[in-house]
Every structure is written in C-alpha cells, then in structure tokens.
CSV table of C-alpha atoms in Angstrom, one decimal:
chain,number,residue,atom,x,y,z
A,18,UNK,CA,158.6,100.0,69.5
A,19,UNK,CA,159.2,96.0,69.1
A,20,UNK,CA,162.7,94.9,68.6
A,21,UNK,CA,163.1,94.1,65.1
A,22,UNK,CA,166.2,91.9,66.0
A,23,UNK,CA,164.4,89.2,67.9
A,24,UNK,CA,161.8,89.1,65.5
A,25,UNK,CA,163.8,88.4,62.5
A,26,UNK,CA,165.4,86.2,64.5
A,27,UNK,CA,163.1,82.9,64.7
A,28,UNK,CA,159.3,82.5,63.5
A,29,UNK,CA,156.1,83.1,65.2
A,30,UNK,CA,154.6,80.6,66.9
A,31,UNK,CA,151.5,81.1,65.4
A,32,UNK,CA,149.2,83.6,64.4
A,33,UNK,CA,148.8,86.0,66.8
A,34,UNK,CA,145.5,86.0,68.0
A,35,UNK,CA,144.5,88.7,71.5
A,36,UNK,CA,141.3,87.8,73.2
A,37,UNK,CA,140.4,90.9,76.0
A,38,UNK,CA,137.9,89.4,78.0
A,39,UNK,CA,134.7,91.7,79.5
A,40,UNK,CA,135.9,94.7,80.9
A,41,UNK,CA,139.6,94.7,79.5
A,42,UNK,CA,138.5,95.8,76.2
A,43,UNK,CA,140.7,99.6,77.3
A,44,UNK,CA,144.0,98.2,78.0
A,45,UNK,CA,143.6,95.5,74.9
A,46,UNK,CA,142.5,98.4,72.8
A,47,UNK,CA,146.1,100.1,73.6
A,48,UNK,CA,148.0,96.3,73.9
A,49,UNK,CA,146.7,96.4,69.8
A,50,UNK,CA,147.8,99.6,68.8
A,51,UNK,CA,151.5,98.9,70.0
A,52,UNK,CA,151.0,95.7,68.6
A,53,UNK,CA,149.8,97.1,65.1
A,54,UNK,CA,152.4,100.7,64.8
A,55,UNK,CA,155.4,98.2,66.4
A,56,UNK,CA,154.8,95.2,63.8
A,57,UNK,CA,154.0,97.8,60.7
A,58,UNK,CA,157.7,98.2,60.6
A,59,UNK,CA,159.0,94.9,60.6
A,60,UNK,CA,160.8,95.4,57.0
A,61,UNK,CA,162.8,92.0,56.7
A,62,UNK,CA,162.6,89.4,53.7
A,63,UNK,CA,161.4,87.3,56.2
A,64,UNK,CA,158.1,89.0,56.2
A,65,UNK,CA,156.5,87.4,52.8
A,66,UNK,CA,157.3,83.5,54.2
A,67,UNK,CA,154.8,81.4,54.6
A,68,UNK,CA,155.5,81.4,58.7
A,69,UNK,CA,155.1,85.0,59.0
A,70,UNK,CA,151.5,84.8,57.4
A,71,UNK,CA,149.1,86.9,58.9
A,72,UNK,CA,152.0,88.6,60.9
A,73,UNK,CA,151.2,92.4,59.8
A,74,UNK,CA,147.7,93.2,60.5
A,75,UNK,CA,145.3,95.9,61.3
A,76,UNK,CA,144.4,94.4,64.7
A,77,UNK,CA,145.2,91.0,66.6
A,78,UNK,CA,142.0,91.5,68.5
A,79,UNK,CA,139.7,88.6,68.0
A,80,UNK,CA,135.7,89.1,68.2
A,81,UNK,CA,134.4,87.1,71.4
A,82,UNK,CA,131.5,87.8,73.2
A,83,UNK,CA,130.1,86.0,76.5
A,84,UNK,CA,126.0,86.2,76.5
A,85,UNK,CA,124.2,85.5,79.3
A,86,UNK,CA,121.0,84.2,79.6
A,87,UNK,CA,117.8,85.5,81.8
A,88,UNK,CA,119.0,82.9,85.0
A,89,UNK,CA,122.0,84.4,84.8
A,90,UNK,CA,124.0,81.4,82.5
A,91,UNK,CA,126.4,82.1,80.5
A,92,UNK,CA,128.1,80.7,77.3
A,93,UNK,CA,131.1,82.2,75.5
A,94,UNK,CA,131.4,82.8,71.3
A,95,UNK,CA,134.0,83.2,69.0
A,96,UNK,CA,132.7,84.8,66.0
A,97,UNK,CA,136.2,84.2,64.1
A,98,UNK,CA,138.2,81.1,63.7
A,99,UNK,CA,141.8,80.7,66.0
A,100,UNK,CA,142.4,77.6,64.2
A,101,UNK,CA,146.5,77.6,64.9
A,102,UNK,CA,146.7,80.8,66.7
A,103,UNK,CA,148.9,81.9,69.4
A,104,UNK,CA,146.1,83.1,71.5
A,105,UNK,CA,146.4,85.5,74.4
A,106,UNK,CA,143.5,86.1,77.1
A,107,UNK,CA,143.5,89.2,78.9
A,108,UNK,CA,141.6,89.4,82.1
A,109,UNK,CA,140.7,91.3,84.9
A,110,UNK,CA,138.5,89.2,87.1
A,111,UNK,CA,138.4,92.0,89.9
A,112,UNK,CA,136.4,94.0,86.8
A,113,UNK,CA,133.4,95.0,89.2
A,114,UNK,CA,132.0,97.3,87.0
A,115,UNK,CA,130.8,94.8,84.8
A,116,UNK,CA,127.3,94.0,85.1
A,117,UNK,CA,124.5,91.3,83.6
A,118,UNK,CA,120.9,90.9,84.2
A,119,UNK,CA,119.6,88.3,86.3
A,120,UNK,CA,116.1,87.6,86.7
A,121,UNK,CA,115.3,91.1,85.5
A,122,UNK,CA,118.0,92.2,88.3
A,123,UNK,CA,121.4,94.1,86.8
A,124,UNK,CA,123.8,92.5,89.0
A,125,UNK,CA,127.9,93.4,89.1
A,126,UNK,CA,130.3,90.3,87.9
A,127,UNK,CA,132.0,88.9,90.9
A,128,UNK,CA,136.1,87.3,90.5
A,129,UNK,CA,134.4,83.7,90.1
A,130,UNK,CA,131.9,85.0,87.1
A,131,UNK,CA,134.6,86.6,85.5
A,132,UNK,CA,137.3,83.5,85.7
A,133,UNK,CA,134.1,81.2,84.9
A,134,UNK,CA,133.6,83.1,82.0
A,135,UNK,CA,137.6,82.5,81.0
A,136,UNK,CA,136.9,79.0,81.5
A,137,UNK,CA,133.8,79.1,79.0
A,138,UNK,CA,136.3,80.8,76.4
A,139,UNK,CA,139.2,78.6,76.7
A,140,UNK,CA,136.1,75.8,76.1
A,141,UNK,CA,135.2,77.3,73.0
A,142,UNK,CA,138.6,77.5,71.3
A,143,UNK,CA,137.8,73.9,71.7
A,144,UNK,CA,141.5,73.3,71.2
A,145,UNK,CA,141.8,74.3,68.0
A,146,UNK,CA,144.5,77.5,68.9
A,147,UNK,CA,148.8,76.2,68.9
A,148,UNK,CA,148.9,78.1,72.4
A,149,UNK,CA,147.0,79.6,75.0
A,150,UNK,CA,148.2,82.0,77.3
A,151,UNK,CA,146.4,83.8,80.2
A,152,UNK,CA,147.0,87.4,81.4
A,153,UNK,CA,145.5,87.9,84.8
A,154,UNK,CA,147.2,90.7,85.9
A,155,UNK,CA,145.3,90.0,89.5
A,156,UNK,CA,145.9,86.3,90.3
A,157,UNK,CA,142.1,85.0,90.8
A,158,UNK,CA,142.1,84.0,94.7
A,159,UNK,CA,145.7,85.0,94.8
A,160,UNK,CA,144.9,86.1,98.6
A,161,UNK,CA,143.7,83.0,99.7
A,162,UNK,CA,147.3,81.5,98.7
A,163,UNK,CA,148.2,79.5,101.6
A,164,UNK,CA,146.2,76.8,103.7
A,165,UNK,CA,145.7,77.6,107.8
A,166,UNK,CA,143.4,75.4,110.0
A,167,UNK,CA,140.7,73.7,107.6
A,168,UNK,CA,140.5,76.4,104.5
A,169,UNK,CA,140.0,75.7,100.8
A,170,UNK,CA,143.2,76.9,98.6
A,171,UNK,CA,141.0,78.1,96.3
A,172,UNK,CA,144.1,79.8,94.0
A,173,UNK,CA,145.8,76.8,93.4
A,174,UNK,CA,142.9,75.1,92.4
A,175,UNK,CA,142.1,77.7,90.4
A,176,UNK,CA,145.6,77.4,88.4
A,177,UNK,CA,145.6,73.4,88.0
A,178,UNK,CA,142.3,73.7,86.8
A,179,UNK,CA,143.4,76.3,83.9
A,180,UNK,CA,146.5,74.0,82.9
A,181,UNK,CA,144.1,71.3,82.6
A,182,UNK,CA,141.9,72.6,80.4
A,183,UNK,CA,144.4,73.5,77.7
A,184,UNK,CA,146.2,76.7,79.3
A,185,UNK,CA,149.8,77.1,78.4
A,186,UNK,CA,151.2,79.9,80.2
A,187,UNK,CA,149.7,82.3,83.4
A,188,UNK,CA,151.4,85.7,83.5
A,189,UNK,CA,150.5,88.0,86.4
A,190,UNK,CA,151.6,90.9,87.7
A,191,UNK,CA,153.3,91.3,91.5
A,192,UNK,CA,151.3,88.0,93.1
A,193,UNK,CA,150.3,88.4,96.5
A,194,UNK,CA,152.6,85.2,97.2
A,195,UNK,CA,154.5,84.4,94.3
A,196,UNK,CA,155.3,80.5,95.9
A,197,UNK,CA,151.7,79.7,94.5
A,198,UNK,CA,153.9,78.9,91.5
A,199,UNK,CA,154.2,75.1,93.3
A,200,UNK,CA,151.0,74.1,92.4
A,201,UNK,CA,151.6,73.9,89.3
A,202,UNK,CA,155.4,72.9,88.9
A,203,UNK,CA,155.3,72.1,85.4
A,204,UNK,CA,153.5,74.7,84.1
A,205,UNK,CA,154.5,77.7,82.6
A,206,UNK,CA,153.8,80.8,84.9
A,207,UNK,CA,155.2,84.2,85.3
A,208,UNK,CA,155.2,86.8,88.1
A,209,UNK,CA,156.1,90.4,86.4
A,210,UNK,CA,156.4,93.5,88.4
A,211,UNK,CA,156.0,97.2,87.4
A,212,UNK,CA,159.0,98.5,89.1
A,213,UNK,CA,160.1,100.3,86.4
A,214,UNK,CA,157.2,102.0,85.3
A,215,UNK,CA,156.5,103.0,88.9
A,216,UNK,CA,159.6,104.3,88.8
A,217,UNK,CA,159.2,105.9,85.9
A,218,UNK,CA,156.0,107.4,86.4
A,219,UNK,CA,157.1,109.0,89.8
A,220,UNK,CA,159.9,110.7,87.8
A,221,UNK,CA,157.5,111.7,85.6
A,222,UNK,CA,154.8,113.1,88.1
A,223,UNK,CA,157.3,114.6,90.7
A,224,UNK,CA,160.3,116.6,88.9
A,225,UNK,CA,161.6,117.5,92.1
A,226,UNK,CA,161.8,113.9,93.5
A,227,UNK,CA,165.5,112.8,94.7
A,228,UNK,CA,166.4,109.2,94.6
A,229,UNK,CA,169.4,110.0,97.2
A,230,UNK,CA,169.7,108.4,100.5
A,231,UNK,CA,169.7,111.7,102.4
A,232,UNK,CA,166.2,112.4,100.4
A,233,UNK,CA,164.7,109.2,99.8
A,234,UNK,CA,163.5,106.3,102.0
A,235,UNK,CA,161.5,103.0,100.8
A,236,UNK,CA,158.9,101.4,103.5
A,237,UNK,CA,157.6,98.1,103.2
A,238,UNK,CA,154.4,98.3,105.5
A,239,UNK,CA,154.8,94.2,106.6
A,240,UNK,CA,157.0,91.6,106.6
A,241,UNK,CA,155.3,90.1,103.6
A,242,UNK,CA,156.3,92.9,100.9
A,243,UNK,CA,159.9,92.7,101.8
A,244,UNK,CA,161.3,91.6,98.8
A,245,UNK,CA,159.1,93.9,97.1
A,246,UNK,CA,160.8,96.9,99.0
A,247,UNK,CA,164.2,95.7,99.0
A,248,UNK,CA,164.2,95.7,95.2
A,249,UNK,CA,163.0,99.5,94.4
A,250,UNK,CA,165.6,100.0,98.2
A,251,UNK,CA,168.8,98.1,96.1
A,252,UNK,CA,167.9,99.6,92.2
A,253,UNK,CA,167.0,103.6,93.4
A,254,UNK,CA,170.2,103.0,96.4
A,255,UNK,CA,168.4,104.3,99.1
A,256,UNK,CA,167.6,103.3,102.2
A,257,UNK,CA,165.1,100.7,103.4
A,258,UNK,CA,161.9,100.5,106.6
A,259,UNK,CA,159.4,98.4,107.7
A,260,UNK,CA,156.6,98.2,109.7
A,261,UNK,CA,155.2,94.6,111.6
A,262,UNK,CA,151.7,94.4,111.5
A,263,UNK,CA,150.3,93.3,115.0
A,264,UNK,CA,147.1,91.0,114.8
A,265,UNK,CA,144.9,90.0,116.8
A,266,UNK,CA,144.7,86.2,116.4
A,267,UNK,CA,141.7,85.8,118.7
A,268,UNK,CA,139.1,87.3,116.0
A,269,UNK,CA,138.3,87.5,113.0
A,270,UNK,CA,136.5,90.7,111.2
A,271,UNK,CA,136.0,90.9,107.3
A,272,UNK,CA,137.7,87.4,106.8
A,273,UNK,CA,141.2,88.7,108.7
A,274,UNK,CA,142.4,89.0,111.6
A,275,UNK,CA,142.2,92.6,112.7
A,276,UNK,CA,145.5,95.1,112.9
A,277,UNK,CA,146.6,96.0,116.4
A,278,UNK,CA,149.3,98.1,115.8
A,279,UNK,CA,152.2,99.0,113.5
A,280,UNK,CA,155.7,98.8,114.5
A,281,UNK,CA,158.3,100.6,113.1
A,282,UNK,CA,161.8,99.0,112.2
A,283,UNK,CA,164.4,101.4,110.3
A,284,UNK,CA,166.3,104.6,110.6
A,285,UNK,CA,164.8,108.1,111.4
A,286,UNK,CA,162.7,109.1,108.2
A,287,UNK,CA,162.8,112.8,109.7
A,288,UNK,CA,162.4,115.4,106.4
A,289,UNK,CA,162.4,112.5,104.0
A,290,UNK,CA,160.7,111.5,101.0
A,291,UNK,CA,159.2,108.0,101.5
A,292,UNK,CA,157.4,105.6,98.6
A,293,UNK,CA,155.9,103.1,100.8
A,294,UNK,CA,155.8,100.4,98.0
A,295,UNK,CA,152.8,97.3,98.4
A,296,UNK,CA,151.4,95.3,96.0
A,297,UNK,CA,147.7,96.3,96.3
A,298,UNK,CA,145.2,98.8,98.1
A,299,UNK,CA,142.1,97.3,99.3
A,300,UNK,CA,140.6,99.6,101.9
A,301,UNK,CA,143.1,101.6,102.4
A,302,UNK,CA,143.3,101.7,105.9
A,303,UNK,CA,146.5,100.0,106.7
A,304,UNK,CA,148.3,102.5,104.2
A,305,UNK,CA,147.0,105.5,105.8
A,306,UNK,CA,147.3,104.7,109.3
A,307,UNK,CA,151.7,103.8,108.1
A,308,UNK,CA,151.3,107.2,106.4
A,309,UNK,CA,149.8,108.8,110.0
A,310,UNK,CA,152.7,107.3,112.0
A,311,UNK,CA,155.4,108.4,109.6
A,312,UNK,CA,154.0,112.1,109.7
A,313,UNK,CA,154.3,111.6,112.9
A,314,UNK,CA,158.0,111.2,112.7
A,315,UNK,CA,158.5,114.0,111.0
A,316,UNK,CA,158.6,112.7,107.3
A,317,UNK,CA,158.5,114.9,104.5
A,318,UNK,CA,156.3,113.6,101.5
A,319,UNK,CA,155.1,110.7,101.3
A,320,UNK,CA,153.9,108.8,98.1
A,321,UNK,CA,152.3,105.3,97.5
A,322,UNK,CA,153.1,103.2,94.9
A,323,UNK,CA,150.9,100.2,94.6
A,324,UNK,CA,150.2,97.7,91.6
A,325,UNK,CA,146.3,97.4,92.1
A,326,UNK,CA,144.6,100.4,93.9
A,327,UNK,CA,141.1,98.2,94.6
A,328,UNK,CA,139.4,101.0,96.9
A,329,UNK,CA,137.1,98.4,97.8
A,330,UNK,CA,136.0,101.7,100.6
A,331,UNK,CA,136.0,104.0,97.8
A,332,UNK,CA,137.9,107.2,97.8
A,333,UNK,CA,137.0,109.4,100.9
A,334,UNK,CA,139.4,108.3,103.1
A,335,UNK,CA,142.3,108.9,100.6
A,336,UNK,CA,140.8,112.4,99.8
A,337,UNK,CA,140.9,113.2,104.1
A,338,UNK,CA,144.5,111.8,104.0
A,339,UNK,CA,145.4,114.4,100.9
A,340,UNK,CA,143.8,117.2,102.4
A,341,UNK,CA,145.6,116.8,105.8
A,342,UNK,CA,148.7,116.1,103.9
A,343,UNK,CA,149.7,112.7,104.8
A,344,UNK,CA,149.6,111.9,101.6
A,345,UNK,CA,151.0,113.7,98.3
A,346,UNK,CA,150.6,111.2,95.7
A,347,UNK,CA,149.5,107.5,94.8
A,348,UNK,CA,150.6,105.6,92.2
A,349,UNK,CA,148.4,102.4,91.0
A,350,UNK,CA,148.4,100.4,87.7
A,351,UNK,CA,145.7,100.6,84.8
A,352,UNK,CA,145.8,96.5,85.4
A,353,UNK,CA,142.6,96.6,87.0
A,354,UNK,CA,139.2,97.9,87.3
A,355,UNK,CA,139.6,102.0,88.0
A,356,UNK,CA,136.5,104.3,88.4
A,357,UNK,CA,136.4,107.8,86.6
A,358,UNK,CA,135.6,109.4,90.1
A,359,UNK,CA,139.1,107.8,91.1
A,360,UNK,CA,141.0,108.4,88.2
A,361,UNK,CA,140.0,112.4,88.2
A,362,UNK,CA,141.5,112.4,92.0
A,363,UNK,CA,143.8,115.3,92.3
A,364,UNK,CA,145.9,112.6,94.1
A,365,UNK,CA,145.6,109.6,91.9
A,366,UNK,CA,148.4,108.9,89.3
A,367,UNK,CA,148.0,105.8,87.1
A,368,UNK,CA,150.8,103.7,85.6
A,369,UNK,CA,150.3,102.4,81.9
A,370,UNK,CA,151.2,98.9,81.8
A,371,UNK,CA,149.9,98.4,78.3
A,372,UNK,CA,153.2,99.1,76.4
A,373,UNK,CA,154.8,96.3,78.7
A,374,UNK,CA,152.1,93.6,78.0
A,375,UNK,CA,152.0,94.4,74.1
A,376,UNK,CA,156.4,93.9,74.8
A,377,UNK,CA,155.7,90.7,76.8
A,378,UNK,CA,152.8,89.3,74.0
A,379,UNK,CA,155.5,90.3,71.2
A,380,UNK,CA,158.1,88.3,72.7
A,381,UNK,CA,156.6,85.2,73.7
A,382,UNK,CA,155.0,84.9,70.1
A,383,UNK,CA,158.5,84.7,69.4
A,384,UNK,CA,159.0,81.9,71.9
A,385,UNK,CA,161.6,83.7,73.3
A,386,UNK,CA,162.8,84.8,76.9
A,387,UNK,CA,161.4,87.3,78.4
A,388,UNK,CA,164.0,87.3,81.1
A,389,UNK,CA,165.3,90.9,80.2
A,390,UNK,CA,161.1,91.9,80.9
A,391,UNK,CA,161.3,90.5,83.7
A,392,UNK,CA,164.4,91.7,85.7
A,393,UNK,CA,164.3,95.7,84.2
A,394,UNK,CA,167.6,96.8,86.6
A,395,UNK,CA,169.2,98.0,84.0
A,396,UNK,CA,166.3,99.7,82.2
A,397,UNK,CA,165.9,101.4,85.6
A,398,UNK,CA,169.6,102.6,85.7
A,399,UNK,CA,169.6,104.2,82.4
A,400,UNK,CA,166.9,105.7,83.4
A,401,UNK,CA,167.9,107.4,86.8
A,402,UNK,CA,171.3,107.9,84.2
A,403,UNK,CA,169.5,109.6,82.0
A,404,UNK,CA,167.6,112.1,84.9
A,405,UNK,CA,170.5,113.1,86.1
A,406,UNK,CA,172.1,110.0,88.9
C-alpha cells in the first residue's frame, strides 16, 4: 500500500506514535491497519538501523484516555510513554455522539469540549514527542473564518493557540475558507480535499455515470465553493453552474442571514447529470431547494457530493427529496460524526478517507512532500483512463 521507494529513501522522523481522540477511534482503527499491512512489507536493509527502531509494529495506536470528573472537568492520560515520537492526533470535534456525565446529567460533547480536550492531550505529552501533528478533518470554528461588524474570529484564535502550545502541523480537509491559513503564516497547515475519492466513489456507486460534457454538468450552489467546482468542472472536462445566494441582510435567523432566493448562472442543464459539489451539509435546505430548481429545468439525475454531511435536521428532508426524485444519490466523507440511521439510507453513500490519511501520516513521518496528495489530477485521469475516458 505505502511506497516503499520513499521510505527507503530517508529516515523516520521519529517513532510513529497515532493518538485518535474520543469518537475517532473507527477511522483510527482503519488509519492503523493500513499503517500496519503497508509497513509489514517494508523489506530493505534499512529496516534493522537504529533510526528505523520501532518502525514495524502491530499497531501505532497509543492508549489515551480523557476522564471526566462529576462537574463535568476533564483531564487527559497517556498510559504509554511518546518520549521522541512523531505523534499524530486525530480529531473530530463535530463528534456529537459523544457524551459525559455532568452532575448526574449525560450530556453530548460540544466542538469546544472536544478541541478542549485536544488541548489537555497536547498538555500531557508535556513536550516530550519530536512532532505533533493535528488532524481535524473539520477545522474547529472554521465557519466563523472571517471578522464582520464586532465578531470574535474564534478559528484563528483557535489555530495560534494550537501552534503555541507545541503543535507542529494542522491538516484539514476542504476548509470552509482556506485564507484562515494567515493567521498562522509560519506555521505548517494543510488543506486536503477528497476529490478523488469522490470521484472515485461515484464511479464506483453509479456504473452508468458519464463524465462527458453532453451528460455531465458540475454546480457550485454559491459564489463561495467556486474553486471547489471549477476543479472536479477542469479534471472530469465538463461543464460548469452556479447559483448566487440572495440574503437578506436586514435579519438574522440561526446566526445567518436568511436565503432569499437562488439564482441561476450557466447553460441549460436539460436531461443532464449534475454533481452539485459543496464542502459540507448542515440542514440541508439550501441543497435541496438548488436540487428543486434544477428539476425544475429539466435535469436528469442529480447527485451531491459533499465532504461533511452534518444533518444537523436529521435525515427526513433528504428521505422526501429521494422519494420525489430530486435527489438520486449523496456522497459525504467518513471524516466526521455519521449516525447508523443515516448511513443505512438508501440514499446515502460514504467516502473512505482513511486509506488517504494512513498515505498522508506515512509520508510526513518521512518528512517528505506530500504535494502529489495533495493535487491528485493525475490520479483522477488514470482513473477516468482506466474506466473507459
């Protein structure tokens, strides 16, 4: 699975060390496994010096628990030492189906327990690990990225925060607004996206699919997801829509200003496929009501393919949508928290990203670029090559 080339190329950094924070414990569980079956090959005379100690093993997860106490404390524990380790953190601080008790109450773990509870970990390595390096597929407070009128900018806090208390490296996956990256100019921080195993998993999931510009048509459903859409529209070389969210600026309902209307701007989608590509689902409501107007344009199917279905509405609305037909399929990540109501939806088709991270961990032990990871065009094309375009 691992490229043995790279890896007999330079030294580990350090000892591997994986840390899957409360509620991740799934996706590190499969991160290890690659890990474990892709480093049980390495067969290089490299493999008995002294640097590569500890480099074949039956797991690289490391036993860490965060306790809370009856007021609803907390405190995190490494039951192992990470004494010169290259430590990964994997964490999912939208995990809502974790829970604690508080004052006898079971309560669910909000974003700021979880990313307190990352904080209380990083403080118990007590700087003892050679690197640490967060995985937060979901960027903690990634919506709240820029500043209007008096508001806190509560995600760029959040990430000079985690660089001054010993963090390395952020990875995330398909940031809201990637520019949050300024904050911390000298700090390590990557933005991956899962176009490929989007792609890959709609290929997989629709046989009869057709990446042609006569059959297939990407929509971006705002302004903001632009560069998003243009990507999947210039790699799959088809055409490209959007719609132009109308607000009204005068109110404010849920913490946002509420949708007027959608506007169109493209081509006629009549009796074409369309992926209307976005980086998350949160209600669900803006999604559908772009999936109503294109149906009412005549479009053909159409499919979602979205990096964090949240569903903060639950299902329903998605399961009225299918049954109408206005939808055929969505496509989400297993980044973050999924329920098993919504992952045994008829409609619902999840994209493993764990084979990606374990790729991503393997390299940067390595220390080296991930760059190739990060721009998979030509992955894609030998993939479209290889079914048939």
């Amino acid at each position: 699975m691992l490229a043995d080339e790279g890896r007999s190329q330079s030294v580990p950094v350090g000892t591997l060390g994986i840390i899957a924070m409360n509620g991740c414990q799934e996706i590190g569980e499969k991160v290890n496994n690659y890990l474990v079956k892709g480093r049980a090959s390495f067969d290089s005379d490299l493999k008995d010096d002294l640097a590569f100690f500890g480099y074949i093993r039956d797991s690289y997860l490391l036993d860490s628990k965060c306790p809370r106490f009856g007021t609803g404390e907390g405190k995190a524990v490494l039951n192992e030492s990470v004494r010169g380790h290259d430590i990964f953190i994997i964490v999912d601080v939208f995990n809502y189906g974790c829970k604690y008790k508080m004052y006898g109450m079971e309560v669910p773990m909000s974003p700021d327990d979880h990313y307190q509870d990352l904080k209380r970990v990083i403080g118990a390595i007590e700087g003892k690990a050679k690197r640490i390096t967060v995985i937060m597929p979901m960027l903690y407070e990634g919506r709240q990225h820029r500043r209007t009128y008096r508001e806190s900018l509560d995600c760029a806090s959040a990430l000079q925060e985690l660089l001054s208390v010993g963090v390395g490296n952020i990875i995330t996956f398909d940031a809201h607004d990637p520019r949050v990256h300024n904050a911390i100019p000298l700090g390590g921080f990557e933005n991956v996206m899962p176009t490929y195993q989007m792609i890959k998993a709609i290929l997989k999931n629709v046989p009869d699919v057709r990446f042609t510009p006569d059959k297939m048509m990407i929509i971006s459903p705002d302004e903001g997801g632009m560069s998003r859409s243009i990507y999947y529209s210039s790699v799959l070389g088809v055409n490209l829509g959007m719609y132009y969210k109308r607000r009204d600026y005068s109110t404010i309902v849920n913490g946002r200003n509420p949708i007027v209307a959608h506007e169109f701007l493209g081509e006629s989608v009549e009796g074409k496929d369309l992926i209307i590509v976005d980086d998350m689902i949160s209600s669900g409501e803006s999604v559908l009501d772009i999936a109503r107007d294109l149906k009412g344009r005549k479009a053909n199917r159409i499919f979602v393919a979205t990096t964090f279905g949240l569903f903060t509405d639950g299902p329903a609305k998605f399961d009225e949508a299918y049954s109408k037909g206005l939808i055929t399929k969505v496509f989400t990540t297993n980044l973050n928290y999924r329920t098993e109501e919504l992952r045994n939806r008829e409609w619902y088709c999840e994209v493993d990203m764990s084979k990606y991270i374990a790729y991503i961990i393997d390299t940067l032990n390595h220390d080296q670029s991930i760059s190739s990871l990060l721009d998979p065009s030509w992955r894609i094309k030998k993939l479209l090559h290889n079914n048939g375009y």
